[in-house]
Each structure stands twice: as C-alpha cells, then as structure tokens.
Tab-separated table of C-alpha atoms and ligand atoms in Angstrom:
chain	number	residue	atom	x	y	z
A	1	MET	CA	0.000	0.000	0.000
A	2	ALA	CA	1.263	3.494	-0.841
A	3	ALA	CA	2.451	5.568	2.111
A	4	PHE	CA	1.095	8.986	3.039
A	5	LYS	CA	3.650	11.712	3.691
A	6	PRO	CA	3.118	15.218	5.134
A	7	GLN	CA	2.585	17.756	2.381
A	8	TRP	CA	2.664	21.556	2.207
A	9	ASN	CA	-0.615	23.142	1.034
A	10	ASP	CA	-1.766	26.759	0.557
A	11	TRP	CA	-5.506	26.465	-0.103
A	12	CYS	CA	-7.627	28.701	2.163
A	13	PRO	CA	-8.954	27.129	5.389
A	14	GLY	CA	-12.302	25.421	4.715
A	15	CYS	CA	-11.798	25.231	0.936
A	16	GLY	CA	-13.752	22.408	-0.737
A	17	ASN	CA	-10.610	21.426	-2.641
A	18	PHE	CA	-9.360	19.590	0.475
A	19	GLY	CA	-12.323	17.201	0.250
A	20	ILE	CA	-11.665	16.542	-3.455
A	21	LEU	CA	-7.984	15.845	-2.794
A	22	ASN	CA	-8.775	13.470	0.072
A	23	ALA	CA	-11.430	11.612	-1.915
A	24	GLU	CA	-9.067	11.233	-4.864
A	25	GLN	CA	-6.208	9.898	-2.739
A	26	GLN	CA	-8.463	7.463	-0.892
A	27	ALA	CA	-10.021	6.218	-4.147
A	28	ILE	CA	-6.583	5.489	-5.629
A	29	ILE	CA	-5.424	3.669	-2.496
A	30	GLU	CA	-8.636	1.666	-2.022
A	31	LEU	CA	-8.627	0.545	-5.656
A	32	GLY	CA	-5.092	-0.727	-5.134
A	33	VAL	CA	-3.894	1.009	-8.289
A	34	ASP	CA	-0.101	1.117	-8.568
A	35	THR	CA	0.518	4.808	-7.827
A	36	LYS	CA	3.419	4.963	-10.265
A	37	ASN	CA	0.844	4.376	-13.016
A	38	VAL	CA	-1.380	7.280	-11.913
A	39	VAL	CA	-0.999	10.675	-13.579
A	40	VAL	CA	-2.933	13.660	-12.255
A	41	VAL	CA	-3.088	16.430	-14.863
A	42	SER	CA	-4.331	19.914	-13.983
A	43	GLY	CA	-4.798	23.355	-15.528
A	44	ILE	CA	-4.310	26.730	-13.836
A	45	GLY	CA	-6.404	27.799	-10.859
A	46	CYS	CA	-6.642	26.955	-7.159
A	47	SER	CA	-7.835	23.565	-8.461
A	48	GLY	CA	-4.758	23.378	-10.685
A	49	LYS	CA	-2.453	23.117	-7.657
A	50	ILE	CA	-3.805	19.694	-6.733
A	51	PRO	CA	-0.952	17.528	-8.142
A	52	HIS	CA	1.519	19.328	-5.819
A	53	PHE	CA	-0.578	18.554	-2.757
A	54	PHE	CA	-0.946	14.771	-3.121
A	55	ARG	CA	0.516	12.791	-0.254
A	56	THR	CA	0.484	9.590	-2.320
A	57	PRO	CA	3.387	9.296	-4.774
A	58	ILE	CA	1.479	9.843	-8.027
A	59	SER	CA	2.924	11.643	-11.052
A	60	GLY	CA	1.567	15.153	-11.521
A	61	VAL	CA	1.523	17.501	-14.485
A	62	HIS	CA	0.481	21.121	-13.812
A	63	THR	CA	-0.195	22.442	-17.311
A	64	LEU	CA	-1.665	25.574	-18.915
A	65	HIS	CA	-5.003	27.285	-18.259
A	66	GLY	CA	-7.695	25.375	-20.171
A	67	ARG	CA	-5.338	22.793	-21.664
A	68	ALA	CA	-5.301	19.977	-19.087
A	69	ILE	CA	-7.547	17.720	-21.191
A	70	ALA	CA	-5.321	18.188	-24.242
A	71	PHE	CA	-2.183	17.257	-22.258
A	72	ALA	CA	-3.994	14.327	-20.641
A	73	THR	CA	-5.119	13.036	-24.045
A	74	GLY	CA	-1.517	12.978	-25.222
A	75	ILE	CA	-0.371	11.216	-22.043
A	76	LYS	CA	-3.091	8.551	-22.281
A	77	LEU	CA	-2.466	7.898	-25.974
A	78	SER	CA	1.288	7.691	-25.386
A	79	ASN	CA	0.807	5.116	-22.645
A	80	PRO	CA	-2.725	3.671	-22.452
A	81	ASP	CA	-1.741	1.607	-19.366
A	82	LEU	CA	-1.775	4.750	-17.200
A	83	VAL	CA	-4.686	5.873	-15.046
A	84	VAL	CA	-5.113	9.496	-16.110
A	85	ILE	CA	-7.116	11.906	-13.951
A	86	VAL	CA	-7.725	15.500	-15.048
A	87	ASN	CA	-8.513	18.134	-12.413
A	88	GLY	CA	-9.754	21.521	-13.526
A	89	GLY	CA	-11.716	24.533	-12.342
A	90	ASP	CA	-15.024	25.620	-13.851
A	91	GLY	CA	-13.191	28.474	-15.597
A	92	ASP	CA	-10.440	26.142	-16.720
A	93	LEU	CA	-12.631	23.347	-18.155
A	94	LEU	CA	-15.795	25.239	-19.162
A	95	GLY	CA	-14.451	28.704	-20.058
A	96	ILE	CA	-11.112	28.768	-21.885
A	97	GLY	CA	-11.009	24.937	-22.076
A	98	ALA	CA	-14.595	24.359	-23.235
A	99	GLY	CA	-13.530	23.249	-26.737
A	100	HIS	CA	-11.285	20.532	-25.307
A	101	PHE	CA	-14.028	19.513	-22.871
A	102	VAL	CA	-16.468	18.873	-25.745
A	103	ALA	CA	-13.917	17.266	-28.111
A	104	ALA	CA	-12.835	14.786	-25.429
A	105	GLY	CA	-16.424	13.598	-25.083
A	106	ARG	CA	-16.650	12.858	-28.799
A	107	ARG	CA	-13.547	10.669	-28.458
A	108	ASN	CA	-14.581	8.846	-25.253
A	109	ILE	CA	-10.960	8.478	-24.112
A	110	ASP	CA	-10.592	6.184	-21.107
A	111	MET	CA	-9.808	8.774	-18.426
A	112	VAL	CA	-11.448	10.755	-15.617
A	113	VAL	CA	-12.200	14.491	-15.552
A	114	ILE	CA	-12.866	16.056	-12.141
A	115	LEU	CA	-14.461	19.491	-12.306
A	116	HIS	CA	-13.912	21.738	-9.273
A	117	ASN	CA	-17.192	23.651	-9.503
A	118	ASN	CA	-16.980	26.659	-7.174
A	119	GLY	CA	-18.810	29.229	-9.348
A	120	VAL	CA	-15.838	31.602	-9.346
A	121	TYR	CA	-12.321	32.089	-10.650
A	122	GLY	CA	-10.780	31.437	-7.246
A	123	LEU	CA	-7.117	31.977	-8.072
A	124	THR	CA	-7.705	35.360	-9.735
A	125	LYS	CA	-9.881	36.693	-6.883
A	126	GLY	CA	-13.448	35.616	-7.517
A	127	GLN	CA	-14.641	36.694	-10.963
A	128	ALA	CA	-17.792	34.907	-12.247
A	129	ALA	CA	-17.076	31.420	-13.623
A	130	PRO	CA	-19.228	29.765	-16.326
A	131	THR	CA	-21.165	27.808	-13.669
A	132	LEU	CA	-22.333	30.911	-11.775
A	133	LYS	CA	-26.064	31.491	-12.366
A	134	ARG	CA	-27.289	34.700	-14.027
A	135	GLY	CA	-28.371	37.281	-11.455
A	136	GLU	CA	-26.143	35.927	-8.698
A	137	LYS	CA	-23.757	38.253	-6.898
A	138	PRO	CA	-21.193	36.583	-4.683
A	139	LYS	CA	-19.259	38.988	-2.473
A	140	SER	CA	-16.402	39.160	-4.993
A	141	LEU	CA	-18.579	40.745	-7.747
A	142	PRO	CA	-19.504	44.452	-7.722
A	143	ARG	CA	-22.750	43.731	-9.653
A	144	PRO	CA	-24.847	40.590	-10.340
A	145	ASN	CA	-23.611	38.203	-13.035
A	146	ILE	CA	-25.243	38.970	-16.413
A	147	ASN	CA	-24.267	35.700	-18.157
A	148	ASP	CA	-26.218	32.447	-18.160
A	149	ALA	CA	-24.585	29.412	-16.582
A	150	VAL	CA	-23.329	26.261	-18.282
A	151	ASN	CA	-24.821	22.994	-17.003
A	152	PRO	CA	-21.742	20.689	-16.783
A	153	VAL	CA	-23.748	17.458	-16.473
A	154	ALA	CA	-25.934	18.202	-19.510
A	155	LEU	CA	-22.950	19.442	-21.539
A	156	ALA	CA	-20.930	16.302	-20.765
A	157	ILE	CA	-23.785	13.961	-21.667
A	158	SER	CA	-24.493	15.756	-24.935
A	159	SER	CA	-20.748	15.794	-25.782
A	160	GLY	CA	-20.466	12.006	-25.459
A	161	TYR	CA	-19.033	11.410	-21.969
A	162	THR	CA	-20.075	7.875	-21.040
A	163	PHE	CA	-19.931	8.260	-17.241
A	164	VAL	CA	-21.402	11.448	-15.829
A	165	ALA	CA	-21.779	12.079	-12.116
A	166	ARG	CA	-21.954	14.878	-9.588
A	167	GLY	CA	-20.290	14.840	-6.183
A	168	TYR	CA	-20.022	17.154	-3.211
A	169	ALA	CA	-16.642	18.170	-1.824
A	170	TYR	CA	-17.779	17.893	1.806
A	171	ASP	CA	-19.135	14.362	1.372
A	172	VAL	CA	-15.726	12.755	0.914
A	173	LYS	CA	-16.949	9.179	1.364
A	174	HIS	CA	-19.569	9.514	-1.371
A	175	LEU	CA	-17.175	11.381	-3.670
A	176	LYS	CA	-14.504	8.720	-3.145
A	177	GLU	CA	-16.953	6.033	-4.319
A	178	LEU	CA	-17.837	8.106	-7.396
A	179	ILE	CA	-14.137	8.487	-8.243
A	180	LYS	CA	-13.573	4.742	-7.843
A	181	SER	CA	-16.492	4.023	-10.201
A	182	ALA	CA	-15.195	6.621	-12.671
A	183	ILE	CA	-11.692	5.078	-12.693
A	184	LYS	CA	-13.154	1.598	-13.213
A	185	HIS	CA	-15.431	2.830	-16.017
A	186	LYS	CA	-14.313	2.098	-19.596
A	187	GLY	CA	-14.469	5.444	-21.402
A	188	LEU	CA	-14.483	9.128	-20.504
A	189	ALA	CA	-15.890	10.067	-17.102
A	190	LEU	CA	-16.896	13.456	-15.731
A	191	ILE	CA	-17.462	14.160	-12.062
A	192	ASP	CA	-18.898	17.626	-11.495
A	193	VAL	CA	-17.893	18.363	-7.902
A	194	LEU	CA	-19.794	21.059	-6.018
A	195	GLN	CA	-16.878	22.764	-4.298
A	196	PRO	CA	-17.566	25.601	-1.871
A	197	CYS	CA	-15.067	28.474	-2.045
A	198	PRO	CA	-15.493	30.164	1.363
A	199	THR	CA	-13.197	33.038	0.367
A	200	TYR	CA	-15.115	34.396	-2.662
A	201	ASN	CA	-18.449	32.587	-3.043
A	202	ASP	CA	-20.758	33.415	-0.129
A	203	ILE	CA	-23.837	32.055	-1.971
A	204	ASN	CA	-23.026	28.370	-2.581
A	205	THR	CA	-21.659	27.737	0.899
A	206	LYS	CA	-21.437	24.489	2.858
A	207	GLU	CA	-24.541	25.480	4.848
A	208	TRP	CA	-26.413	26.266	1.596
A	209	TYR	CA	-25.506	22.927	-0.005
A	210	ASP	CA	-26.018	20.838	3.140
A	211	LYS	CA	-29.725	21.823	3.202
A	212	ARG	CA	-30.319	20.947	-0.456
A	213	ILE	CA	-28.199	17.999	-1.496
A	214	TYR	CA	-29.704	14.529	-1.835
A	215	LYS	CA	-28.392	11.313	-3.402
A	216	LEU	CA	-29.838	9.984	-6.654
A	217	GLU	CA	-29.304	6.429	-5.463
A	218	THR	CA	-31.900	7.009	-2.733
A	219	LEU	CA	-34.624	7.448	-5.381
A	220	PRO	CA	-36.424	4.089	-5.681
A	221	ASP	CA	-36.539	3.993	-9.504
A	222	TRP	CA	-33.190	5.647	-10.382
A	223	ASP	CA	-31.115	3.474	-12.758
A	224	PRO	CA	-28.583	5.481	-14.810
A	225	VAL	CA	-26.828	2.512	-16.464
A	226	VAL	CA	-27.437	1.722	-20.149
A	227	LYS	CA	-27.664	-2.057	-20.538
A	228	LYS	CA	-28.758	-2.307	-24.167
A	229	PRO	CA	-28.541	0.097	-27.133
A	230	GLU	CA	-32.302	0.690	-27.272
A	231	GLU	CA	-32.114	2.317	-23.810
A	232	VAL	CA	-29.625	5.047	-24.749
A	233	ASN	CA	-32.058	7.839	-25.695
A	234	GLU	CA	-34.367	7.229	-22.762
A	235	LYS	CA	-31.475	7.227	-20.242
A	236	ILE	CA	-29.955	10.365	-21.779
A	237	LYS	CA	-33.282	12.202	-21.587
A	238	LYS	CA	-33.808	11.183	-17.954
A	239	ALA	CA	-30.254	12.192	-17.005
A	240	ILE	CA	-30.493	15.612	-18.675
A	241	ASP	CA	-33.914	16.196	-17.154
A	242	LYS	CA	-32.468	15.382	-13.694
A	243	SER	CA	-29.505	17.696	-14.318
A	244	LEU	CA	-31.974	20.624	-14.565
A	245	GLU	CA	-33.059	20.113	-10.953
A	246	TRP	CA	-31.451	22.948	-8.979
A	247	GLY	CA	-32.816	25.016	-6.111
A	248	ASP	CA	-34.445	23.550	-3.027
A	249	ARG	CA	-33.145	20.116	-3.991
A	250	ILE	CA	-29.837	19.358	-5.695
A	251	PRO	CA	-29.058	15.765	-6.793
A	252	ILE	CA	-25.626	14.155	-6.516
A	253	GLY	CA	-24.624	10.675	-7.679
A	254	ILE	CA	-24.403	8.980	-11.081
A	255	PHE	CA	-26.594	10.596	-13.759
A	256	TYR	CA	-25.587	8.431	-16.725
A	257	GLN	CA	-23.328	5.475	-17.533
A	258	ASN	CA	-22.924	3.675	-20.852
A	259	GLU	CA	-20.090	1.193	-21.448
A	260	LEU	CA	-21.523	0.018	-24.768
A	261	VAL	CA	-19.803	2.908	-26.585
A	262	PRO	CA	-16.296	1.937	-27.805
A	263	SER	CA	-13.517	3.842	-26.081
A	264	TYR	CA	-11.024	5.847	-28.156
A	265	GLU	CA	-8.375	3.194	-27.516
A	266	GLU	CA	-10.710	0.544	-28.968
A	267	ARG	CA	-11.447	2.760	-31.981
A	268	ILE	CA	-7.714	3.262	-32.597
A	269	LYS	CA	-7.050	-0.450	-32.252
A	270	ALA	CA	-9.729	-1.201	-34.850
A	271	ASN	CA	-8.353	1.476	-37.173
A	272	SER	CA	-4.627	0.871	-36.659
A	273	PRO	CA	-3.984	-2.510	-34.953
A	274	ALA	CA	-0.222	-1.962	-34.530
A	275	TYR	CA	-0.589	1.334	-32.662
A	276	LEU	CA	-1.057	-0.100	-29.174
A	277	ASP	CA	2.095	-2.253	-29.552
A	278	TYR	CA	4.189	0.763	-30.541
A	279	THR	CA	2.771	3.627	-28.492
A	280	PRO	CA	5.348	6.401	-27.990
A	281	ALA	CA	5.924	5.677	-24.291
A	282	LYS	CA	6.681	2.012	-24.988
A	283	GLN	CA	9.357	2.687	-27.585
A	284	LEU	CA	13.085	2.628	-26.894
A	285	ILE	CA	14.389	5.868	-28.284
A	286	GLU	CA	18.065	4.958	-28.532
A	287	LYS	CA	20.543	2.236	-27.616
A	288	GLU	CA	24.289	2.866	-27.609
A	289	GLY	CA	23.784	6.105	-29.497
A	290	LYS	CA	21.717	4.519	-32.260
A	291	LEU	CA	18.066	5.399	-32.857
A	292	THR	CA	15.918	2.381	-32.080
A	293	THR	CA	12.425	3.787	-32.489
A	294	ILE	CA	10.369	1.187	-34.322
A	295	ILE	CA	7.626	2.763	-36.361
A	296	ASP	CA	7.909	0.727	-39.566
A	297	PRO	CA	4.887	-1.482	-38.787
A	298	LEU	CA	2.863	1.630	-38.072
A	299	LEU	CA	3.946	3.379	-41.258
A	300	LYS	CA	3.206	0.242	-43.257
A	301	GLU	CA	-0.267	0.130	-41.800
A	302	ARG	CA	-0.930	3.785	-42.723
A	303	GLU	CA	0.117	3.302	-46.363
A	304	VAL	CA	-2.595	4.200	-48.843
A	305	ASP	CA	-2.747	2.175	-52.072
B	401	TPP	C1	-4.234	31.705	-20.962
B	401	TPP	C2	-4.518	32.255	-19.586
B	401	TPP	N1	-5.533	33.120	-19.427
B	401	TPP	C3	-5.816	33.596	-18.202
B	401	TPP	C4	-5.064	33.207	-17.115
B	401	TPP	C5	-5.368	33.780	-15.766
B	401	TPP	N2	-6.069	32.831	-14.915
B	401	TPP	C6	-5.378	32.037	-14.066
B	401	TPP	S1	-6.389	31.031	-13.178
B	401	TPP	C7	-7.754	31.677	-13.940
B	401	TPP	C8	-9.142	31.228	-13.583
B	401	TPP	C9	-9.215	30.242	-12.476
B	401	TPP	O1	-10.552	29.868	-12.246
B	401	TPP	P1	-10.990	28.371	-12.309
B	401	TPP	O2	-10.535	27.732	-13.544
B	401	TPP	O3	-12.441	28.336	-12.029
B	401	TPP	O4	-10.156	27.708	-11.116
B	401	TPP	P2	-10.263	27.944	-9.549
B	401	TPP	O5	-9.191	28.908	-9.195
B	401	TPP	O6	-11.621	28.473	-9.238
B	401	TPP	O7	-10.028	26.581	-8.995
B	401	TPP	C10	-7.421	32.654	-14.868
B	401	TPP	C11	-8.389	33.409	-15.687
B	401	TPP	C12	-4.012	32.292	-17.332
B	401	TPP	N3	-3.264	31.831	-16.322
B	401	TPP	N4	-3.770	31.827	-18.573
B	402	SF4	S1	-9.830	31.123	-3.193
B	402	SF4	FE1	-11.534	29.697	-2.930
B	402	SF4	S2	-11.070	27.956	-4.270
B	402	SF4	FE2	-9.166	29.113	-3.964
B	402	SF4	S3	-8.144	28.107	-2.233
B	402	SF4	FE3	-9.337	29.828	-1.426
B	402	SF4	S4	-11.305	28.917	-0.842
B	402	SF4	FE4	-10.292	27.474	-2.223
B	403	MG	MG1	-13.476	27.993	-10.245
C-alpha cells in the first residue's frame, strides 16, 4: 500500500478542494492502483495546484489554463496503461477549455475528468465562472452576473461522456466512491464536484448545499446505467432532465453510464492494430547512441494504395 507523507498546502482554510484531494487519494489507495501508473493532470487555478498537494506518490503535471484535457489526451495515448485523472476549475474546463471539454467527449478516451465547480475564478480573486447562475452576486462581484450558466452534467452527456456524475466536496466518502467508479469505467468520465469556495463565493456555501443535497441512489426507480442500445435515448433524456433540478433540492450521484460505446483506444485499435504495440511511451528511443524507435509497422499500416 502506498504511504502517506506530510505535504505543504496553501488552499484557504475550509476550501472544498481539500475534500476533493482526500477523496481522490483514498479512491486510488482503495482501488489498489499502482501509484506509479497514476498521472494527475491539472490546468491553472486553485484547483490546478492539486498535483503538488498529493501525499500519495502519483505523477503530476500542472499544465496551462484550459489545456489539461489536451495534455492528458496525449499522455493517455502515449501510454494507455496509465490511469489518467484530469482536475480543472469551472473556468479552466468550461471557459477557456470548453472546446477541449467537448472534443474529449466525442472521443470517449478512457480517463477521468474532475471538475472543481466553485462558481468563481478562485485563483484570480473571484470573478464569475461559467457555472455561476445569471443574477447571482457573490461577495467578490460588484454587480450581479449577467451571463447564463453552463450545465456541466448536460454538456458532458451531450458531448459524449459515457460516465457522468456529480459529487459534493464535503461528502468525501460519497465522492470517493464516485471516483472509484469513474476510474473503473471504460471510457471518458466526468465528475462535477460542487466545491464551496469560502473566500469568494458566499452564496453556494457548505450550509447552503447541506440543506439541499440529496443522493440519486436514494430514489427508488433511479437506474442510470445503459444495458442495451435501445435504452440510450431514454437514459440520456432522464439524465439531462435530472440535471436541470437545482434550487431547493440538488441531486448528486451517477446521472448516466454507458459502457456500450467503444472507447477511443478501442477505436484506434480497430483502425490501426499496430498502434497499441508501438505507443510512444513504450518505444526505446536509442541504444548505444543509435536510434531504435520502431515505427515501420505503423507506417506500413498507414500506407494508402
Ligand atoms: C491563458 C490564460 N488566461 C488567463 C489566465 C489567468 N487565470 C489564471 S487562473 C484563472 C481562472 C481560475 O478559475 P478556475 O478555472 O475556475 O479555477 P479555480 O481557481 O476556481 O479553482 C485565470 C483566468 C491564465 N493563467 N492563462
Ligand atoms: S480562493 Fe476559494 S477555491 Fe481558492 S483556495 Fe481559497 S477557498 Fe479554495
Ligand atoms: Mg473555479
């Protein structure tokens, strides 16, 4: 089992990011995944600092604002054996990185995206993020927000994500189970995590969420898993309909899961069978000063008559 070690951290006291970090670490340890095969990729933001704060010895890549999914895609395709987890803020993934967020869904790459949804740009002092509702005025804004909000769950489902869930940063046990399910899922997973930012967002606070949140799995007839192709449309409609519920009651849990869709790795294998044997990370680059990269089988396969 991987050891925990003390770790420096500069998030504000009470920040929801602590719960996300703890849930992620516990999920990795409980799944028994070899930590040297785990790569946590982040963008820029308070959320983006997460790879530095892990106390388990994972590999971390702190990338550019909005580009974590693009880096993660390259990492996963270079070495499909890795467990790749993207962490990004709502500004990072749904503002500047929205194009990558949508494109990743169309590919269904086998990785996990964890959205730190705090309604604000925490690192840059609380400007309105794409998840902040129109008309809302957290203490960091001089006037109410005039833009409409993006619905991350609905956007992910309509982009092609095949595991879509919502968690709550202060329910670490529940979030940990969602992360474990997302890692085990074949295909691209989104977990939209409601993450209070006590420093800038005085609307969506812990007290506010605690009164409203309920778990989808407590509904007697809730079954988000697609078991046969004919069920896809019905399950998508139900999941999107549920994602619109916001106000007195806010659902968390799994909204949609469909493992019948081929992952990007499976699509590549079907299209270029040699690729997975010669992925970039598995190639020797040089031996005794001589280039040893073997791409001939790949080139042969890509030849057009
Ligand atoms: C290309 C680029 N544009 C703008 C910035 C400035 N910037 C840094 S973090 C950030 C927003 C952070 O908000 P969010 O993604 O929601 O993360 P949080 O801090 O809330 O976790 C911005 C605009 C940047 N670093 N790079
Ligand atoms: S500004 Fe908000 S999101 Fe950033 S560390 Fe502080 S509480 Fe957390
Ligand atoms: Mg944010």
